[in-house]
């Protein structure tokens, strides 16, 4: 039977590429989105997937959204925690609001999304959880103390949850993208982005489809022995910078 996959932030950017790839892999895909209904409807039409709107940083909305996905498509086999936001700025000028918003959406969401699904995965003896972290959670980034904290937290979450569920057929892994050609990266001031690209040995931004390729591997039945890992995909920026 086709696997059911749920991708948060799955209608734009990296998430859209992941939704498309999992659909192409034969999964039945539901993509969550937060705000851009126009883009979501266009993605639903283009990919032939279900799209549902809720805020992944809100526990009650996650519970309701997940219940709807399960009722419509069946138990979720593959969860991709991809949704994330940035609120960049120097820490010595950062408001508590910018801090809280990023931690809520990028980190608290892991609990709100994964907790309602994990028991069923354990009972059924199969699950694939893929968390989209970032190079900036691995090495830190000026202007992103909030985001780097959340993305590093995802890696700890992944390692602990992987161990708890290793004997139950449920794998938990991270993908840590570098700078990918998406709206989020396009929002970085042009002069700053130019300097960042100059530190990427491959010499370009990554492509969303390249990250989706890694997610496809981790979500596959054949990746059963890989759990607790962080797959870096950053054009060698991490080791060179
Ligand atoms: N090292 C140390 N300090 C630095 C610095 C550096 N490289 N660059 C700037 N600063 C300091 C400045 O000196 C300044 O300090 P003072 O207030 O004491 O003068 C402070 O930081 C703020 O600098 P500015 O006022 O000049 O600049 P700003 O506040 O307008 O913007 C910034 C600063 C937000 C960091 C901006 O440079 C920026 O957007 N940087 C890019 C951040 C980034 O890479 N974001 C990635 C988004 S994409 C993404 O997140 C996806 C992913 O996973 C990769």
XYZ file of C-alpha atoms and ligand atoms in Angstrom:
295
model
C 0.000 0.000 0.000
C 1.132 3.546 -0.694
C 2.806 5.286 2.226
C 1.100 8.385 3.610
C 3.433 11.386 3.962
C 2.786 14.665 5.759
C 5.073 17.581 4.919
C 4.875 20.777 6.985
C 5.458 23.964 5.043
C 5.012 21.671 2.067
C 3.591 24.033 -0.520
C 6.518 26.390 -1.194
C 10.308 26.311 -1.347
C 12.115 23.217 -0.058
C 8.848 21.809 1.286
C 7.175 21.943 -2.114
C 10.099 20.076 -3.662
C 9.818 17.448 -0.909
C 6.056 17.073 -1.481
C 6.649 16.677 -5.218
C 9.400 14.125 -4.731
C 7.484 11.988 -2.218
C 4.480 12.032 -4.548
C 6.735 10.920 -7.412
C 8.066 8.166 -5.114
C 4.502 6.803 -4.867
C 3.370 8.302 -1.564
C -0.006 9.833 -0.844
C 1.014 13.331 0.238
C -0.573 15.949 2.483
C 1.158 19.316 2.695
C 0.572 21.776 5.485
C 0.934 25.522 4.973
C 0.670 28.576 7.203
C -0.515 31.550 5.231
C -0.061 31.749 1.485
C -3.330 30.185 0.303
C -2.780 31.161 -3.320
C 0.557 29.335 -3.509
C -0.938 26.378 -1.636
C -3.856 26.019 -4.035
C -1.498 26.269 -7.011
C 0.744 23.557 -5.511
C -2.269 21.329 -4.759
C -3.351 21.586 -8.383
C 0.130 21.202 -9.838
C 1.154 18.201 -7.742
C -2.225 16.568 -7.130
C -1.781 16.577 -3.363
C -3.925 17.548 -0.414
C -3.087 20.885 1.252
C -4.223 21.965 4.707
C -3.732 25.240 6.541
C -2.591 25.433 10.150
C 0.099 27.008 12.318
C 2.675 24.373 13.285
C 3.603 26.480 16.314
C 0.134 25.975 17.805
C -0.499 22.707 19.637
C -4.285 22.618 19.195
C -4.082 23.468 15.496
C -1.524 20.684 14.967
C -3.745 18.154 16.751
C -6.765 19.147 14.651
C -4.801 19.252 11.387
C -3.207 15.862 11.966
C -6.579 14.329 12.903
C -7.986 15.585 9.594
C -5.067 14.141 7.593
C -5.437 10.754 9.310
C -9.226 10.731 8.814
C -8.893 11.575 5.111
C -5.759 9.647 4.088
C -5.099 7.088 6.832
C -2.281 6.773 9.370
C 0.806 8.873 8.629
C 3.904 6.808 7.780
C 6.284 9.654 6.903
C 6.449 12.989 8.713
C 8.680 15.742 7.342
C 9.075 18.607 9.807
C 10.081 21.216 7.269
C 8.136 24.384 8.170
C 10.342 27.144 9.472
C 10.762 30.896 9.647
C 13.565 33.403 10.154
C 13.492 36.658 12.115
C 17.096 37.727 11.594
C 18.848 40.464 13.530
C 21.832 41.003 15.804
C 21.187 39.401 19.209
C 22.094 42.568 21.129
C 19.175 44.255 19.356
C 16.798 41.268 19.235
C 13.322 41.574 20.756
C 11.858 38.781 22.869
C 9.122 38.547 20.228
C 11.642 37.671 17.478
C 13.177 35.074 19.775
C 9.883 33.473 20.800
C 8.402 33.406 17.302
C 11.330 31.455 15.851
C 11.532 29.015 18.777
C 7.765 28.467 18.646
C 7.502 27.838 14.916
C 10.843 26.131 14.249
C 11.324 24.133 17.462
C 8.117 23.793 19.530
C 6.461 22.553 16.343
C 8.552 19.380 16.528
C 6.730 18.398 19.697
C 3.304 19.495 18.450
C 3.672 17.602 15.149
C 5.548 14.501 16.228
C 3.915 13.687 19.563
C 0.443 12.956 18.099
C 1.922 10.646 15.426
C 4.661 8.689 17.172
C 2.465 6.239 19.109
C 0.727 5.044 15.963
C 4.075 4.656 14.154
C 5.401 2.572 17.053
C 2.293 0.394 17.125
C 2.420 -0.202 13.371
C 6.175 -0.885 13.462
C 6.997 1.644 10.760
C 7.713 5.350 10.672
C 10.005 7.835 9.002
C 10.535 11.215 10.635
C 12.737 13.669 8.767
C 13.532 17.034 10.339
C 14.827 19.867 8.195
C 17.563 21.582 10.208
C 20.181 23.941 8.734
C 23.892 24.507 8.314
C 23.287 27.462 10.631
C 22.212 25.094 13.408
C 25.502 23.269 12.941
C 27.912 26.192 12.754
C 25.935 29.232 13.936
C 25.353 32.377 11.874
C 25.690 36.061 12.637
C 22.187 37.567 12.855
C 20.549 34.206 13.573
C 21.006 33.387 17.265
C 17.292 32.520 17.475
C 17.262 30.416 14.290
C 20.610 28.726 15.003
C 19.311 27.773 18.468
C 16.136 26.239 17.056
C 17.942 24.402 14.265
C 20.589 23.007 16.638
C 17.764 21.919 18.949
C 16.280 19.907 16.112
C 19.467 17.861 15.942
C 19.279 16.981 19.664
C 15.586 16.109 19.296
C 16.461 13.835 16.390
C 19.232 11.977 18.210
C 17.184 11.352 21.370
C 13.982 10.354 19.581
C 15.922 8.070 17.233
C 17.237 6.058 20.175
C 13.824 5.759 21.835
C 12.238 4.388 18.662
C 15.081 2.438 17.047
C 13.637 -0.949 17.986
C 10.165 -0.051 16.701
C 10.885 0.411 13.001
C 10.690 4.185 13.348
C 13.688 6.161 12.103
C 14.351 9.795 12.964
C 16.874 11.792 10.955
C 17.807 15.352 10.048
C 18.751 16.954 6.794
C 20.835 20.095 7.294
C 20.646 22.180 4.112
C 23.052 24.955 3.349
C 21.909 28.024 1.433
C 19.198 26.916 -1.006
C 17.617 28.927 -3.807
C 14.324 29.784 -2.029
C 12.365 32.894 -0.988
C 13.841 32.608 2.528
C 17.396 32.952 1.251
C 16.360 35.614 -1.281
C 15.313 37.758 1.713
C 18.950 38.033 2.859
C 20.341 41.461 1.852
C 21.964 41.163 -1.575
C 25.458 42.258 -0.496
C 25.403 39.830 2.456
C 24.193 36.950 0.266
C 26.914 37.604 -2.298
C 29.552 37.228 0.427
C 27.901 34.029 1.700
C 27.835 32.452 -1.779
C 31.539 33.238 -2.108
C 32.153 30.852 0.835
C 30.388 27.909 -0.858
C 33.012 25.749 -2.615
C 30.474 24.367 -5.099
C 30.026 27.994 -6.176
C 26.244 28.310 -6.153
C 23.148 28.066 -4.005
C 21.673 24.604 -3.578
C 18.442 23.576 -5.262
C 15.293 22.575 -3.379
C 15.100 19.370 -5.438
C 18.563 18.401 -4.167
C 17.321 18.559 -0.566
C 14.206 16.617 -1.573
C 16.479 13.895 -2.953
C 18.035 13.440 0.503
C 14.599 13.375 2.161
C 13.400 10.779 -0.335
C 16.304 8.529 0.650
C 15.709 8.913 4.392
C 11.965 8.295 3.931
C 12.493 5.129 1.912
C 12.021 1.597 3.247
C 15.659 0.904 2.329
C 16.993 3.504 4.791
C 15.837 1.411 7.782
C 19.329 1.181 9.317
C 19.935 4.929 9.208
C 18.593 6.702 12.264
C 19.737 9.560 14.478
C 21.813 10.943 11.616
C 22.224 14.442 10.274
C 22.759 14.493 6.554
C 24.526 17.708 5.571
C 24.004 19.100 2.095
C 25.669 22.481 1.738
C 28.103 22.453 -1.188
C 30.993 21.942 1.300
C 30.338 25.352 2.908
C 30.455 23.888 6.419
C 33.871 22.291 6.096
C 35.340 25.152 4.075
C 33.980 28.067 6.102
N 30.475 39.397 12.804
C 30.179 40.033 13.971
N 29.323 41.045 14.060
C 28.708 41.439 12.939
C 28.944 40.828 11.687
C 29.881 39.761 11.662
N 30.154 39.120 10.513
N 28.169 41.422 10.766
C 27.479 42.391 11.411
N 27.809 42.397 12.721
C 27.292 43.285 13.748
C 27.445 44.748 13.361
O 28.712 45.213 13.715
C 26.358 45.405 14.182
O 26.810 45.618 15.520
P 26.615 47.087 16.214
O 25.169 47.248 16.446
O 27.409 46.958 17.486
O 27.186 48.064 15.247
C 25.273 44.339 14.259
O 25.902 43.092 13.892
C 24.101 44.609 13.331
O 24.633 44.925 12.094
P 23.950 46.014 11.133
O 23.124 46.987 11.895
O 24.993 46.477 10.191
O 23.039 45.126 10.218
P 21.531 44.694 10.361
O 21.039 44.620 11.775
O 20.763 45.477 9.382
O 21.613 43.188 9.803
C 22.129 40.892 9.829
C 22.490 42.284 10.356
C 20.684 40.549 10.202
C 23.040 39.915 10.515
C 22.306 40.864 8.309
O 23.650 41.033 8.029
C 21.848 39.571 7.704
O 20.708 39.420 7.301
N 22.744 38.561 7.637
C 22.455 37.278 7.024
C 21.844 36.348 8.019
C 21.641 35.039 7.317
O 22.563 34.409 6.827
N 20.397 34.597 7.280
C 20.098 33.373 6.579
C 18.680 33.403 6.133
S 18.333 32.002 5.118
C 18.244 30.745 6.179
O 18.252 30.885 7.354
C 18.137 29.380 5.558
C 19.183 28.500 6.085
O 18.895 27.629 6.871
C 20.563 28.650 5.586
